[in-house]
Structure formats: structure tokens, C-alpha cells
């Protein structure tokens, strides 16, 4: 039972009763329908549920309590950075001057927002070591596409149209090859060396006049900083290609490593992961992209410009003909960008370094605890960055308990699961990221839970393979739901409840 009744309740449509609700909404004028052209009127009512206000509130509160949330528990999702974010930044994003600003407001009446966006670009340039930044992309993958489209435009402007390949290490994010394909380029995969870095010899073998760029995630999805990054970038630039860095793991290197200064030509920054917007479930997000000198002419338009008199304006249409154009409506996800600005200004340079130090310390502490327990495999020894890989491969061979079982059993212990079965190059992988925001007590409790589950697997494996035991929904067919999504409720018909499509 929850505070609002049984955990699994009827849908809002099933709870609907004719005549309930709607009393607070003024009735439409008697001639309202006659003002609407006949061909635009509904043939039947829209079928909206009818409930009173308390029923609606309790329904949605109950739904919210079925989910694990960062406000109620720890998210150790590797490569996703689901961390606690300051509520003060939520307040800033909701200030009427930002939240209520119409996107078509003239520049002269939007000076506060334009100044914030311009200043945010300058801060992100300093953080990344890049020369210029666009705030347009709506997410990391959108930022990747932005970067690759600029790279493609760069080569086309030089008449170098034979560059059709993008080299992607197998430790990169899965969106990287998808991005290259969407941009009309071909992906070439490079394997991982025994130490978890890029296989340098294999990397050099695939480079040539057909190479447009490399896309590398650094730190990688193995939780490791690429120690051979200087050699990789030197090899790329020697053959006339450009280097793209996936910045999804930026909170592991803030204030300690600037990709632009290291030689990267372009990178995206997940402000929703690194700088303060809670994300998940499809949004909200923002993926600003920073570039070096070579790609500045191709940045999306419009950019926010500062004029000689200190005011701010947006670029005019066709003011920069070399631009790859507009990537989305207006200038970006403004609410997300306000949160990022507030976060960055609150932390300052020393605070951002502390973010990195705490993230790295937390990950290595958890990694050392699991390694010392001997219950899980740790494929890569040594110092990790903000995340690390543990594997249940040996546990599976001994007990039959898989990584999926461990993840489900964690729910009974009050924890969300880490990222599982990713990266694909590690058998029975768990990619664990504690982030910089969790306390020592939380880290210890999570490590204790994982170790306890491993003990259960050895003594009572059915307890783990049958988990979760406390969740309202236990083991749905996740693959079937993903392949055949059915998100529309229909009233029961005959013996079917609900009826199938």
C-alpha cells in the first residue's frame, strides 16, 4: 500500500465517471460550436476521463511512487550521470523573465536571456578549451550530429569529397556510429587493447585519405582515460582528418583536462548530465558543441553576438553563408541552459575541479570495495575515472545468476541498478557510476548490497533469479515492449482486458 491506496491501480480512464470534474472551468458560450467550421468539428467527443481534482492528484502521485527517483534513492547508472542536482537551479530556470520569455521576442526586449546565453558560451569555451560554442543542439546525440555535419562541411569546402569514413573505437558510445551513418558517412570500428585503451596499431591501419574524422569518448565507456590520446590525435591530423570527442563523461575531467587544448577539433557537452538538469525518460537536455578554429565558420546559425556597444543580438539570416544552418528552432533548450549557467557560476573554477576529484574518488572507492570482496570480476585494474566496470561472469558460471538477476535484486535492497550489459565488449558487464554527489554512507550501502546479493547467489540462487520481490511490477517482457510498443489504452471488449490491437 502507498499513501494513496494499492500500488497498482486502474487507469485514469477506468476511474472516470460521467459528470465528475470540470466544474471549475467556465462553460463555453452557447454559440461556440457555430464559430468553428463544420469540417473542423469532431464527430464524437474526445473521450477525456472525468474525475474530480483529488482523484487526479492521487492518481499521478501514486504513479510517481512506482518509479525509483533521484529524489528518493541512488542512481549508479554508468555513462548516464544521473546525479542529484541543486534545487536552487530549478528556481533560477523558473524565473518569469526566463521561463515566460516568448521565443520570438525582439532582441532588444530579450537582453537578459541573450546575455546569459552569450556568457554561458564563454564559460563553456573556457571549460572545454574550444574557441567557440553553439548552444543549439537539444541533446548529446544531437550534438554529435552537429559536429559531424560541420566536419563534413569542412571537407566539402576544401574539395576533399573522398573522406567518407569515421573511425569509432568499440569503447565509444553507441550513438557515435549511428551519428556517422545519419550524416551519410561510413563507420569503421577499432578494437580495444588489453589495457582498455584504443589499439593504436589497429587504429593507424584504418587511417587514410578516406578518413573524415575519429569519434572518441574520453574517458571511455570502460571508465578509463585514454593515455595514448596524444598519439591518436597526432595520427589523425597527420592524414588531414579531424578529431571529435564525445563529452558525455566530462564530469570526470573538469578543470583537469581541456579537450580543445589537447588537440580535439570539436566536442559536445551534455549540460544535462554535467551541469545540473535532472534527465531521463527522454529529456529535457541540451548538448552544446564546442569547436576549434577550423570549424568556427561552419557553426550552426544563429549565434548570439555581442555588439560594440555591449548589447546582444542574434545573427541575421544569411549573415554567415558558410554555416551548416539551423539545427533546431530558436537558439537552444533555454531552461536547461539557465540551470547550467547557474551551476557553473556557483561552482567556479575550483568548484569544477572538486566535482572531478570527487567523482573520480567515489568511483575508485566503490571499485576497490568490490575488488576486495572477490565477489565480482573487475576487468581493468588500476585507476578508473568517474565510472568503472564490474562483471558477474564468474558469478554466473558458479551459480547461474546473471547480471540481470543482480540488477533486479538490487531493487529489493532499495537501489536502482547500474547500467547492465554495456559496454558489449565485456561479458555480463555492470557499468557503475556513483557520481560526485553521493555520500560515503550511500556508497558503502550500495557496495554492501552488491556483496550481499553475491552471497545470496551462492547460498540461495533462487532468491536472486526470482527478484524483484518487492516491486509492484516484477519482470515485464522488456524486449517485447520495446519492439512492439502499445502506449494507448483501449476499453475492454469481450473476454479481453484490455483488448489487443
CSV table of C-alpha atoms in Angstrom, one decimal:
chain,number,residue,atom,x,y,z
A,1,UNK,CA,0.0,0.0,0.0
A,2,UNK,CA,1.1,3.6,-0.7
A,3,UNK,CA,-0.3,6.7,0.8
A,4,UNK,CA,-2.9,6.8,-2.0
A,5,UNK,CA,-4.1,3.2,-2.0
A,6,UNK,CA,-2.9,0.0,-3.7
A,7,UNK,CA,0.3,0.4,-5.7
A,8,UNK,CA,-1.2,-0.9,-9.0
A,9,UNK,CA,-4.4,0.9,-9.6
A,10,UNK,CA,-6.9,1.2,-12.5
A,11,UNK,CA,-6.0,3.6,-15.3
A,12,UNK,CA,-7.4,7.1,-15.2
A,13,UNK,CA,-9.8,6.1,-17.9
A,14,UNK,CA,-11.2,3.2,-15.9
A,15,UNK,CA,-11.6,5.5,-12.8
A,16,UNK,CA,-13.6,8.0,-14.9
A,17,UNK,CA,-17.2,8.7,-14.0
A,18,UNK,CA,-19.5,10.8,-16.2
A,19,UNK,CA,-20.2,14.2,-14.8
A,20,UNK,CA,-17.3,14.4,-12.5
A,21,UNK,CA,-14.8,17.2,-12.7
A,22,UNK,CA,-14.6,20.2,-14.9
A,23,UNK,CA,-16.8,22.4,-12.6
A,24,UNK,CA,-14.0,25.0,-12.2
A,25,UNK,CA,-13.7,25.6,-16.0
A,26,UNK,CA,-16.1,28.3,-17.3
A,27,UNK,CA,-18.7,26.9,-19.7
A,28,UNK,CA,-18.2,27.9,-23.3
A,29,UNK,CA,-20.6,30.4,-24.9
A,30,UNK,CA,-23.7,28.8,-26.4
A,31,UNK,CA,-22.6,29.7,-29.9
A,32,UNK,CA,-19.1,28.4,-29.5
A,33,UNK,CA,-19.6,25.5,-31.9
A,34,UNK,CA,-21.2,27.6,-34.5
A,35,UNK,CA,-18.0,29.7,-34.7
A,36,UNK,CA,-16.0,26.6,-35.8
A,37,UNK,CA,-16.3,25.5,-39.4
A,38,UNK,CA,-18.3,22.3,-39.7
A,39,UNK,CA,-15.4,20.3,-41.3
A,40,UNK,CA,-13.2,21.0,-38.4
A,41,UNK,CA,-15.5,19.8,-35.7
A,42,UNK,CA,-15.2,16.4,-34.0
A,43,UNK,CA,-17.8,13.8,-35.0
A,44,UNK,CA,-17.6,12.4,-31.5
A,45,UNK,CA,-16.4,13.8,-28.1
A,46,UNK,CA,-12.6,13.4,-27.4
A,47,UNK,CA,-13.2,10.7,-24.8
A,48,UNK,CA,-11.3,12.5,-22.0
A,49,UNK,CA,-11.5,11.0,-18.5
A,50,UNK,CA,-13.8,12.7,-16.0
A,51,UNK,CA,-12.5,12.9,-12.4
A,52,UNK,CA,-12.5,15.4,-9.6
A,53,UNK,CA,-9.3,17.1,-8.6
A,54,UNK,CA,-8.3,14.9,-5.6
A,55,UNK,CA,-8.7,11.8,-7.7
A,56,UNK,CA,-6.5,13.2,-10.4
A,57,UNK,CA,-3.8,14.3,-7.9
A,58,UNK,CA,-3.8,10.9,-6.1
A,59,UNK,CA,-3.7,9.0,-9.4
A,60,UNK,CA,-0.5,10.8,-10.5
A,61,UNK,CA,1.1,10.8,-7.1
A,62,UNK,CA,0.7,7.1,-7.0
A,63,UNK,CA,2.2,6.7,-10.4
A,64,UNK,CA,5.2,8.7,-9.3
A,65,UNK,CA,5.7,6.5,-6.3
A,66,UNK,CA,6.0,3.4,-8.6
A,67,UNK,CA,9.3,4.8,-10.0
A,68,UNK,CA,12.7,4.9,-8.5
A,69,UNK,CA,13.7,8.6,-8.5
A,70,UNK,CA,16.9,10.5,-7.8
A,71,UNK,CA,15.0,12.4,-5.0
A,72,UNK,CA,14.3,9.1,-3.2
A,73,UNK,CA,17.4,7.0,-4.0
A,74,UNK,CA,20.8,6.4,-5.5
A,75,UNK,CA,21.2,6.1,-9.3
A,76,UNK,CA,24.5,4.3,-10.1
A,77,UNK,CA,23.9,4.3,-13.9
A,78,UNK,CA,27.2,4.2,-15.7
A,79,UNK,CA,27.6,6.6,-18.7
A,80,UNK,CA,24.4,8.5,-17.7
A,81,UNK,CA,25.4,10.6,-14.7
A,82,UNK,CA,22.0,10.5,-13.0
A,83,UNK,CA,23.0,12.7,-10.1
A,84,UNK,CA,21.4,14.9,-7.6
A,85,UNK,CA,21.0,18.4,-8.9
A,86,UNK,CA,20.6,21.6,-6.8
A,87,UNK,CA,17.0,22.8,-6.5
A,88,UNK,CA,18.3,26.4,-6.5
A,89,UNK,CA,19.0,25.9,-10.2
A,90,UNK,CA,15.4,24.8,-10.7
A,91,UNK,CA,14.3,28.1,-9.1
A,92,UNK,CA,16.6,30.1,-11.5
A,93,UNK,CA,15.2,28.3,-14.6
A,94,UNK,CA,11.7,29.1,-13.5
A,95,UNK,CA,12.2,32.9,-13.0
A,96,UNK,CA,9.5,34.6,-15.1
A,97,UNK,CA,11.9,36.6,-17.1
A,98,UNK,CA,13.4,33.3,-18.4
A,99,UNK,CA,10.6,30.9,-18.3
A,100,UNK,CA,8.0,33.3,-19.7
A,101,UNK,CA,10.0,34.8,-22.5
A,102,UNK,CA,8.4,34.3,-25.9
A,103,UNK,CA,10.9,32.8,-28.3
A,104,UNK,CA,10.1,35.4,-30.9
A,105,UNK,CA,10.7,38.3,-28.6
A,106,UNK,CA,12.8,41.0,-30.4
A,107,UNK,CA,16.5,41.1,-29.4
A,108,UNK,CA,16.1,44.5,-27.7
A,109,UNK,CA,13.5,43.0,-25.3
A,110,UNK,CA,15.4,39.8,-24.6
A,111,UNK,CA,18.8,41.3,-23.5
A,112,UNK,CA,18.9,39.4,-20.2
A,113,UNK,CA,18.5,36.0,-21.8
A,114,UNK,CA,20.8,36.7,-24.7
A,115,UNK,CA,23.5,37.9,-22.3
A,116,UNK,CA,23.2,34.8,-20.2
A,117,UNK,CA,23.5,32.6,-23.3
A,118,UNK,CA,26.5,34.5,-24.6
A,119,UNK,CA,28.2,34.3,-21.2
A,120,UNK,CA,27.4,30.6,-21.0
A,121,UNK,CA,29.2,30.1,-24.3
A,122,UNK,CA,32.3,31.9,-23.0
A,123,UNK,CA,32.3,29.7,-19.8
A,124,UNK,CA,31.9,26.5,-21.9
A,125,UNK,CA,34.8,27.7,-24.1
A,126,UNK,CA,37.0,28.0,-21.0
A,127,UNK,CA,35.9,24.6,-19.6
A,128,UNK,CA,36.5,22.8,-22.9
A,129,UNK,CA,39.4,24.7,-24.3
A,130,UNK,CA,37.5,25.3,-27.5
A,131,UNK,CA,37.3,28.6,-29.5
A,132,UNK,CA,33.6,28.9,-29.9
A,133,UNK,CA,30.4,27.1,-28.9
A,134,UNK,CA,26.9,26.7,-30.3
A,135,UNK,CA,24.0,26.1,-27.8
A,136,UNK,CA,21.5,24.9,-30.3
A,137,UNK,CA,21.7,21.0,-30.0
A,138,UNK,CA,19.0,19.5,-27.9
A,139,UNK,CA,21.0,16.6,-26.5
A,140,UNK,CA,24.3,14.8,-26.7
A,141,UNK,CA,23.4,12.7,-29.8
A,142,UNK,CA,22.1,15.9,-31.5
A,143,UNK,CA,25.4,17.5,-30.6
A,144,UNK,CA,27.3,14.6,-32.2
A,145,UNK,CA,25.3,15.1,-35.4
A,146,UNK,CA,26.0,18.8,-35.3
A,147,UNK,CA,29.8,18.1,-35.0
A,148,UNK,CA,29.9,15.6,-37.8
A,149,UNK,CA,27.8,17.8,-40.1
A,150,UNK,CA,30.4,20.6,-39.5
A,151,UNK,CA,33.2,18.2,-40.2
A,152,UNK,CA,31.6,17.1,-43.5
A,153,UNK,CA,31.1,20.8,-44.5
A,154,UNK,CA,34.8,21.5,-43.7
A,155,UNK,CA,36.0,18.7,-46.0
A,156,UNK,CA,33.5,19.7,-48.7
A,157,UNK,CA,34.7,23.3,-48.6
A,158,UNK,CA,38.2,22.1,-49.3
A,159,UNK,CA,37.1,19.9,-52.2
A,160,UNK,CA,38.1,16.8,-50.2
A,161,UNK,CA,34.9,14.8,-51.0
A,162,UNK,CA,36.6,11.4,-50.8
A,163,UNK,CA,36.6,11.5,-47.0
A,164,UNK,CA,33.6,9.3,-46.2
A,165,UNK,CA,34.8,7.3,-43.2
A,166,UNK,CA,34.5,7.9,-39.5
A,167,UNK,CA,36.7,5.8,-37.2
A,168,UNK,CA,35.0,4.8,-33.9
A,169,UNK,CA,36.6,2.8,-31.1
A,170,UNK,CA,34.5,-0.1,-29.8
A,171,UNK,CA,34.6,1.6,-26.4
A,172,UNK,CA,32.7,4.7,-27.6
A,173,UNK,CA,29.1,5.5,-27.0
A,174,UNK,CA,26.7,3.6,-29.2
A,175,UNK,CA,25.3,6.8,-30.7
A,176,UNK,CA,28.6,7.6,-32.3
A,177,UNK,CA,28.3,5.1,-35.2
A,178,UNK,CA,24.6,6.0,-35.6
A,179,UNK,CA,25.5,9.7,-35.9
A,180,UNK,CA,28.1,9.0,-38.6
A,181,UNK,CA,25.6,6.9,-40.6
A,182,UNK,CA,22.9,9.6,-40.3
A,183,UNK,CA,25.4,12.1,-41.8
A,184,UNK,CA,25.9,9.8,-44.8
A,185,UNK,CA,29.4,8.6,-43.7
A,186,UNK,CA,30.6,5.1,-43.1
A,187,UNK,CA,31.7,3.8,-39.7
A,188,UNK,CA,35.0,1.9,-39.2
A,189,UNK,CA,35.3,0.2,-35.8
A,190,UNK,CA,38.6,-0.1,-33.9
A,191,UNK,CA,39.1,-2.7,-31.2
A,192,UNK,CA,40.2,-2.2,-27.6
A,193,UNK,CA,43.7,-3.1,-26.4
A,194,UNK,CA,44.3,-5.4,-23.4
A,195,UNK,CA,44.7,-2.4,-21.1
A,196,UNK,CA,41.3,-0.9,-22.1
A,197,UNK,CA,42.7,1.8,-24.4
A,198,UNK,CA,42.4,2.1,-28.1
A,199,UNK,CA,44.5,-0.5,-30.1
A,200,UNK,CA,47.0,2.0,-31.6
A,201,UNK,CA,48.3,-0.3,-34.3
A,202,UNK,CA,44.8,-1.2,-35.4
A,203,UNK,CA,43.9,2.5,-35.3
A,204,UNK,CA,46.7,3.5,-37.6
A,205,UNK,CA,45.9,0.8,-40.1
A,206,UNK,CA,42.5,2.1,-40.8
A,207,UNK,CA,43.5,5.7,-41.3
A,208,UNK,CA,43.9,7.1,-44.8
A,209,UNK,CA,42.8,9.7,-47.3
A,210,UNK,CA,39.2,8.3,-46.9
A,211,UNK,CA,39.1,9.2,-43.2
A,212,UNK,CA,37.0,12.2,-42.4
A,213,UNK,CA,37.2,12.0,-38.6
A,214,UNK,CA,37.5,10.0,-35.5
A,215,UNK,CA,34.9,10.0,-32.8
A,216,UNK,CA,36.3,9.0,-29.4
A,217,UNK,CA,34.7,9.0,-26.0
A,218,UNK,CA,37.2,10.1,-23.4
A,219,UNK,CA,37.1,8.9,-20.7
A,220,UNK,CA,35.7,5.9,-22.5
A,221,UNK,CA,32.7,3.8,-21.6
A,222,UNK,CA,35.2,1.4,-19.9
A,223,UNK,CA,35.7,4.2,-17.3
A,224,UNK,CA,39.3,4.8,-18.5
A,225,UNK,CA,41.2,7.9,-19.6
A,226,UNK,CA,42.9,7.3,-23.0
A,227,UNK,CA,46.6,7.5,-22.1
A,228,UNK,CA,47.6,7.4,-25.8
A,229,UNK,CA,45.4,10.4,-26.7
A,230,UNK,CA,48.4,12.5,-27.9
A,231,UNK,CA,49.5,9.8,-30.4
A,232,UNK,CA,45.9,9.2,-31.6
A,233,UNK,CA,45.3,12.9,-32.3
A,234,UNK,CA,48.7,13.3,-34.0
A,235,UNK,CA,48.0,10.4,-36.3
A,236,UNK,CA,44.6,11.8,-37.2
A,237,UNK,CA,45.8,15.3,-38.0
A,238,UNK,CA,48.7,13.9,-40.0
A,239,UNK,CA,46.4,12.4,-42.6
A,240,UNK,CA,44.2,15.6,-42.8
A,241,UNK,CA,41.2,14.3,-40.7
A,242,UNK,CA,39.6,15.9,-37.7
A,243,UNK,CA,39.0,14.7,-34.2
A,244,UNK,CA,35.6,14.6,-32.4
A,245,UNK,CA,35.4,14.0,-28.7
A,246,UNK,CA,32.2,12.7,-27.1
A,247,UNK,CA,31.9,14.8,-23.9
A,248,UNK,CA,29.3,12.7,-22.1
A,249,UNK,CA,31.9,11.9,-19.4
A,250,UNK,CA,33.0,15.5,-18.9
A,251,UNK,CA,32.4,15.4,-15.2
A,252,UNK,CA,35.5,13.1,-14.9
A,253,UNK,CA,37.9,15.7,-16.3
A,254,UNK,CA,36.6,19.2,-15.4
A,255,UNK,CA,39.4,21.5,-14.6
A,256,UNK,CA,41.9,18.8,-15.2
A,257,UNK,CA,41.9,18.2,-19.0
A,258,UNK,CA,40.7,20.6,-21.7
A,259,UNK,CA,40.0,18.7,-25.0
A,260,UNK,CA,40.5,21.8,-27.2
A,261,UNK,CA,43.9,22.4,-25.8
A,262,UNK,CA,44.8,18.7,-26.2
A,263,UNK,CA,44.1,19.0,-30.0
A,264,UNK,CA,40.4,18.0,-30.4
A,265,UNK,CA,38.6,19.9,-33.2
A,266,UNK,CA,35.1,19.5,-31.9
A,267,UNK,CA,33.2,18.1,-28.9
A,268,UNK,CA,29.7,18.1,-27.4
A,269,UNK,CA,28.9,18.9,-23.8
A,270,UNK,CA,25.9,17.2,-22.1
A,271,UNK,CA,24.9,20.1,-19.9
A,272,UNK,CA,22.0,18.0,-18.5
A,273,UNK,CA,24.5,15.4,-17.4
A,274,UNK,CA,27.4,17.5,-16.2
A,275,UNK,CA,25.8,20.9,-15.3
A,276,UNK,CA,22.6,20.4,-13.4
A,277,UNK,CA,19.5,19.3,-15.2
A,278,UNK,CA,17.9,16.1,-14.0
A,279,UNK,CA,17.3,13.9,-17.0
A,280,UNK,CA,16.0,10.6,-18.1
A,281,UNK,CA,12.9,9.4,-19.8
A,282,UNK,CA,13.7,11.4,-22.9
A,283,UNK,CA,14.5,14.8,-21.6
A,284,UNK,CA,15.0,17.6,-21.1
A,285,UNK,CA,18.5,18.0,-22.3
A,286,UNK,CA,21.0,20.2,-24.1
A,287,UNK,CA,24.2,19.3,-26.0
A,288,UNK,CA,26.2,22.4,-26.8
A,289,UNK,CA,29.1,21.9,-29.2
A,290,UNK,CA,32.5,23.5,-29.0
A,291,UNK,CA,34.8,23.8,-31.9
A,292,UNK,CA,38.4,24.8,-32.7
A,293,UNK,CA,39.5,27.4,-35.3
A,294,UNK,CA,39.0,25.2,-38.3
A,295,UNK,CA,35.2,24.7,-37.7
A,296,UNK,CA,34.2,28.1,-36.4
A,297,UNK,CA,32.9,29.2,-39.9
A,298,UNK,CA,30.5,26.2,-40.0
A,299,UNK,CA,28.8,26.6,-36.6
A,300,UNK,CA,25.0,26.5,-36.8
A,301,UNK,CA,23.2,29.8,-37.0
A,302,UNK,CA,22.0,31.9,-35.5
A,303,UNK,CA,24.8,32.6,-33.0
A,304,UNK,CA,24.4,35.0,-30.1
A,305,UNK,CA,26.6,38.0,-30.9
A,306,UNK,CA,27.9,40.8,-28.6
A,307,UNK,CA,27.9,44.2,-30.4
A,308,UNK,CA,30.4,47.0,-29.9
A,309,UNK,CA,28.0,48.9,-27.6
A,310,UNK,CA,27.8,45.9,-25.3
A,311,UNK,CA,24.3,44.8,-26.3
A,312,UNK,CA,23.4,41.4,-27.6
A,313,UNK,CA,21.7,40.2,-30.8
A,314,UNK,CA,21.1,37.0,-32.8
A,315,UNK,CA,22.8,36.6,-36.2
A,316,UNK,CA,20.7,37.6,-39.1
A,317,UNK,CA,19.6,35.1,-41.7
A,318,UNK,CA,22.4,34.5,-44.3
A,319,UNK,CA,24.8,36.7,-42.3
A,320,UNK,CA,27.3,33.7,-42.3
A,321,UNK,CA,26.9,31.8,-45.6
A,322,UNK,CA,29.4,29.0,-44.5
A,323,UNK,CA,27.1,27.9,-41.6
A,324,UNK,CA,25.6,24.5,-41.7
A,325,UNK,CA,22.3,26.3,-40.9
A,326,UNK,CA,19.8,25.9,-38.1
A,327,UNK,CA,19.8,22.6,-36.2
A,328,UNK,CA,16.5,23.3,-34.3
A,329,UNK,CA,14.0,26.0,-33.5
A,330,UNK,CA,15.5,29.2,-32.0
A,331,UNK,CA,18.8,29.0,-30.0
A,332,UNK,CA,18.5,26.0,-27.7
A,333,UNK,CA,16.9,24.5,-24.7
A,334,UNK,CA,16.8,27.7,-22.7
A,335,UNK,CA,15.6,26.2,-19.4
A,336,UNK,CA,18.4,23.6,-19.4
A,337,UNK,CA,20.9,26.3,-20.3
A,338,UNK,CA,19.8,28.6,-17.4
A,339,UNK,CA,20.4,25.7,-15.0
A,340,UNK,CA,23.8,25.1,-16.5
A,341,UNK,CA,24.7,28.7,-16.1
A,342,UNK,CA,23.6,28.8,-12.5
A,343,UNK,CA,25.6,25.6,-11.7
A,344,UNK,CA,28.8,26.9,-13.4
A,345,UNK,CA,28.7,30.3,-11.8
A,346,UNK,CA,28.0,28.8,-8.3
A,347,UNK,CA,31.0,26.4,-8.6
A,348,UNK,CA,33.6,28.5,-10.3
A,349,UNK,CA,36.9,27.0,-11.5
A,350,UNK,CA,37.9,25.5,-8.2
A,351,UNK,CA,34.5,24.0,-7.6
A,352,UNK,CA,34.5,22.3,-11.0
A,353,UNK,CA,37.9,20.7,-10.2
A,354,UNK,CA,36.3,19.5,-7.0
A,355,UNK,CA,33.5,17.9,-9.0
A,356,UNK,CA,36.0,15.9,-11.0
A,357,UNK,CA,38.1,14.9,-7.9
A,358,UNK,CA,35.0,13.7,-6.0
A,359,UNK,CA,33.6,11.8,-9.0
A,360,UNK,CA,36.9,10.0,-9.5
A,361,UNK,CA,37.4,9.3,-5.8
A,362,UNK,CA,33.9,7.9,-5.4
A,363,UNK,CA,34.3,5.6,-8.4
A,364,UNK,CA,37.6,4.3,-7.3
A,365,UNK,CA,36.4,3.7,-3.8
A,366,UNK,CA,33.5,1.6,-5.0
A,367,UNK,CA,35.7,-0.2,-7.4
A,368,UNK,CA,38.2,-1.1,-4.6
A,369,UNK,CA,35.5,-2.3,-2.3
A,370,UNK,CA,34.0,-4.7,-4.9
A,371,UNK,CA,37.5,-5.8,-5.9
A,372,UNK,CA,38.4,-6.6,-2.3
A,373,UNK,CA,35.2,-8.6,-1.8
A,374,UNK,CA,36.2,-11.1,-4.5
A,375,UNK,CA,32.6,-11.5,-5.5
A,376,UNK,CA,32.7,-9.7,-8.9
A,377,UNK,CA,35.2,-9.6,-11.7
A,378,UNK,CA,37.0,-6.3,-12.3
A,379,UNK,CA,38.2,-6.5,-15.9
A,380,UNK,CA,40.5,-3.4,-15.8
A,381,UNK,CA,42.9,-2.9,-12.9
A,382,UNK,CA,44.3,0.5,-11.8
A,383,UNK,CA,42.7,3.9,-11.6
A,384,UNK,CA,39.4,4.5,-13.3
A,385,UNK,CA,37.7,7.8,-13.8
A,386,UNK,CA,34.1,8.6,-12.8
A,387,UNK,CA,32.8,5.1,-13.6
A,388,UNK,CA,34.1,1.5,-13.8
A,389,UNK,CA,33.1,-1.9,-15.0
A,390,UNK,CA,32.3,-4.9,-12.7
A,391,UNK,CA,31.3,-8.2,-14.2
A,392,UNK,CA,29.1,-11.1,-13.0
A,393,UNK,CA,30.7,-13.5,-15.5
A,394,UNK,CA,32.3,-15.7,-12.9
A,395,UNK,CA,29.3,-15.5,-10.6
A,396,UNK,CA,27.1,-16.7,-13.5
A,397,UNK,CA,29.4,-19.7,-14.2
A,398,UNK,CA,29.4,-20.7,-10.5
A,399,UNK,CA,25.8,-20.1,-9.6
A,400,UNK,CA,23.8,-19.4,-12.8
A,401,UNK,CA,22.9,-15.9,-11.5
A,402,UNK,CA,23.2,-13.4,-14.3
A,403,UNK,CA,23.9,-9.6,-14.3
A,404,UNK,CA,20.2,-9.1,-15.0
A,405,UNK,CA,19.3,-11.0,-11.8
A,406,UNK,CA,21.7,-8.9,-9.7
A,407,UNK,CA,20.1,-5.8,-11.2
A,408,UNK,CA,16.6,-6.9,-10.3
A,409,UNK,CA,17.6,-8.0,-6.8
A,410,UNK,CA,19.1,-4.5,-6.2
A,411,UNK,CA,15.5,-3.2,-6.3
A,412,UNK,CA,14.7,-5.2,-3.2
A,413,UNK,CA,17.7,-3.6,-1.5
A,414,UNK,CA,16.4,-0.2,-2.3
A,415,UNK,CA,18.8,0.7,-5.1
A,416,UNK,CA,18.4,1.3,-8.8
A,417,UNK,CA,20.5,-0.9,-10.9
A,418,UNK,CA,23.7,0.3,-12.7
A,419,UNK,CA,23.9,0.1,-16.4
A,420,UNK,CA,24.0,-3.5,-17.4
A,421,UNK,CA,25.3,-5.4,-20.4
A,422,UNK,CA,27.1,-2.3,-21.6
A,423,UNK,CA,29.7,-1.9,-23.0
A,424,UNK,CA,29.1,-5.0,-25.1
A,425,UNK,CA,32.7,-5.9,-25.2
A,426,UNK,CA,32.6,-7.1,-21.5
A,427,UNK,CA,30.7,-10.3,-20.6
A,428,UNK,CA,27.9,-9.8,-18.0
A,429,UNK,CA,29.0,-6.2,-17.6
A,430,UNK,CA,27.8,-3.7,-15.0
A,431,UNK,CA,28.9,-0.1,-15.7
A,432,UNK,CA,28.8,1.7,-12.3
A,433,UNK,CA,28.9,5.4,-11.8
A,434,UNK,CA,28.5,6.8,-8.3
A,435,UNK,CA,28.9,10.5,-9.4
A,436,UNK,CA,30.4,13.2,-7.3
A,437,UNK,CA,27.2,13.9,-5.3
A,438,UNK,CA,26.8,10.7,-3.2
A,439,UNK,CA,28.0,10.4,0.4
A,440,UNK,CA,30.3,7.8,1.8
A,441,UNK,CA,27.4,6.2,3.6
A,442,UNK,CA,25.5,5.8,0.4
A,443,UNK,CA,28.5,4.3,-1.4
A,444,UNK,CA,29.1,1.8,1.4
A,445,UNK,CA,25.4,0.8,1.5
A,446,UNK,CA,25.4,0.2,-2.3
A,447,UNK,CA,28.6,-1.9,-2.1
A,448,UNK,CA,27.2,-3.9,0.9
A,449,UNK,CA,24.1,-4.6,-1.2
A,450,UNK,CA,26.0,-5.9,-4.2
A,451,UNK,CA,28.2,-8.1,-2.0
A,452,UNK,CA,25.1,-9.4,-0.1
A,453,UNK,CA,23.5,-10.3,-3.4
A,454,UNK,CA,26.6,-12.2,-4.5
A,455,UNK,CA,26.4,-14.2,-1.2
A,456,UNK,CA,22.7,-14.9,-1.8
A,457,UNK,CA,23.6,-16.1,-5.3
A,458,UNK,CA,25.9,-18.7,-3.7
A,459,UNK,CA,23.6,-19.8,-0.9
A,460,UNK,CA,20.0,-19.1,-2.3
A,461,UNK,CA,20.3,-18.5,-6.0
A,462,UNK,CA,16.5,-18.8,-6.5
A,463,UNK,CA,16.1,-15.7,-4.3
A,464,UNK,CA,18.1,-13.7,-6.8
A,465,UNK,CA,16.9,-15.3,-10.0
A,466,UNK,CA,13.3,-14.6,-8.8
A,467,UNK,CA,13.8,-11.0,-7.9
A,468,UNK,CA,12.5,-8.4,-7.5
A,469,UNK,CA,10.1,-9.5,-4.7
A,470,UNK,CA,9.1,-6.1,-3.5
A,471,UNK,CA,8.3,-4.3,-6.8
A,472,UNK,CA,4.8,-3.6,-8.0
A,473,UNK,CA,5.8,-5.0,-11.4
A,474,UNK,CA,8.4,-7.7,-11.4
A,475,UNK,CA,9.8,-8.8,-14.7
A,476,UNK,CA,7.9,-7.5,-17.7
A,477,UNK,CA,8.8,-8.5,-21.2
A,478,UNK,CA,11.1,-5.6,-21.8
A,479,UNK,CA,12.3,-6.7,-25.2
A,480,UNK,CA,8.7,-7.3,-26.4
A,481,UNK,CA,7.6,-3.9,-25.1
A,482,UNK,CA,10.5,-2.2,-26.9
A,483,UNK,CA,9.8,-4.0,-30.2
A,484,UNK,CA,6.0,-3.7,-30.1
A,485,UNK,CA,5.2,-0.7,-28.0
A,486,UNK,CA,1.5,-0.2,-27.2
A,487,UNK,CA,1.0,3.0,-25.3
A,488,UNK,CA,-2.7,3.5,-26.0
A,489,UNK,CA,-5.3,2.4,-23.5
A,490,UNK,CA,-8.5,0.9,-25.0
A,491,UNK,CA,-11.7,0.0,-23.2
A,492,UNK,CA,-12.1,-3.8,-22.5
A,493,UNK,CA,-14.0,-5.7,-25.1
A,494,UNK,CA,-15.4,-9.2,-24.6
A,495,UNK,CA,-13.1,-11.5,-22.8
A,496,UNK,CA,-10.0,-9.4,-23.5
A,497,UNK,CA,-9.0,-6.9,-20.7
A,498,UNK,CA,-7.6,-4.8,-22.3
A,499,UNK,CA,-8.4,-5.8,-25.9
A,500,UNK,CA,-5.4,-6.4,-28.2
A,501,UNK,CA,-4.7,-4.3,-31.2
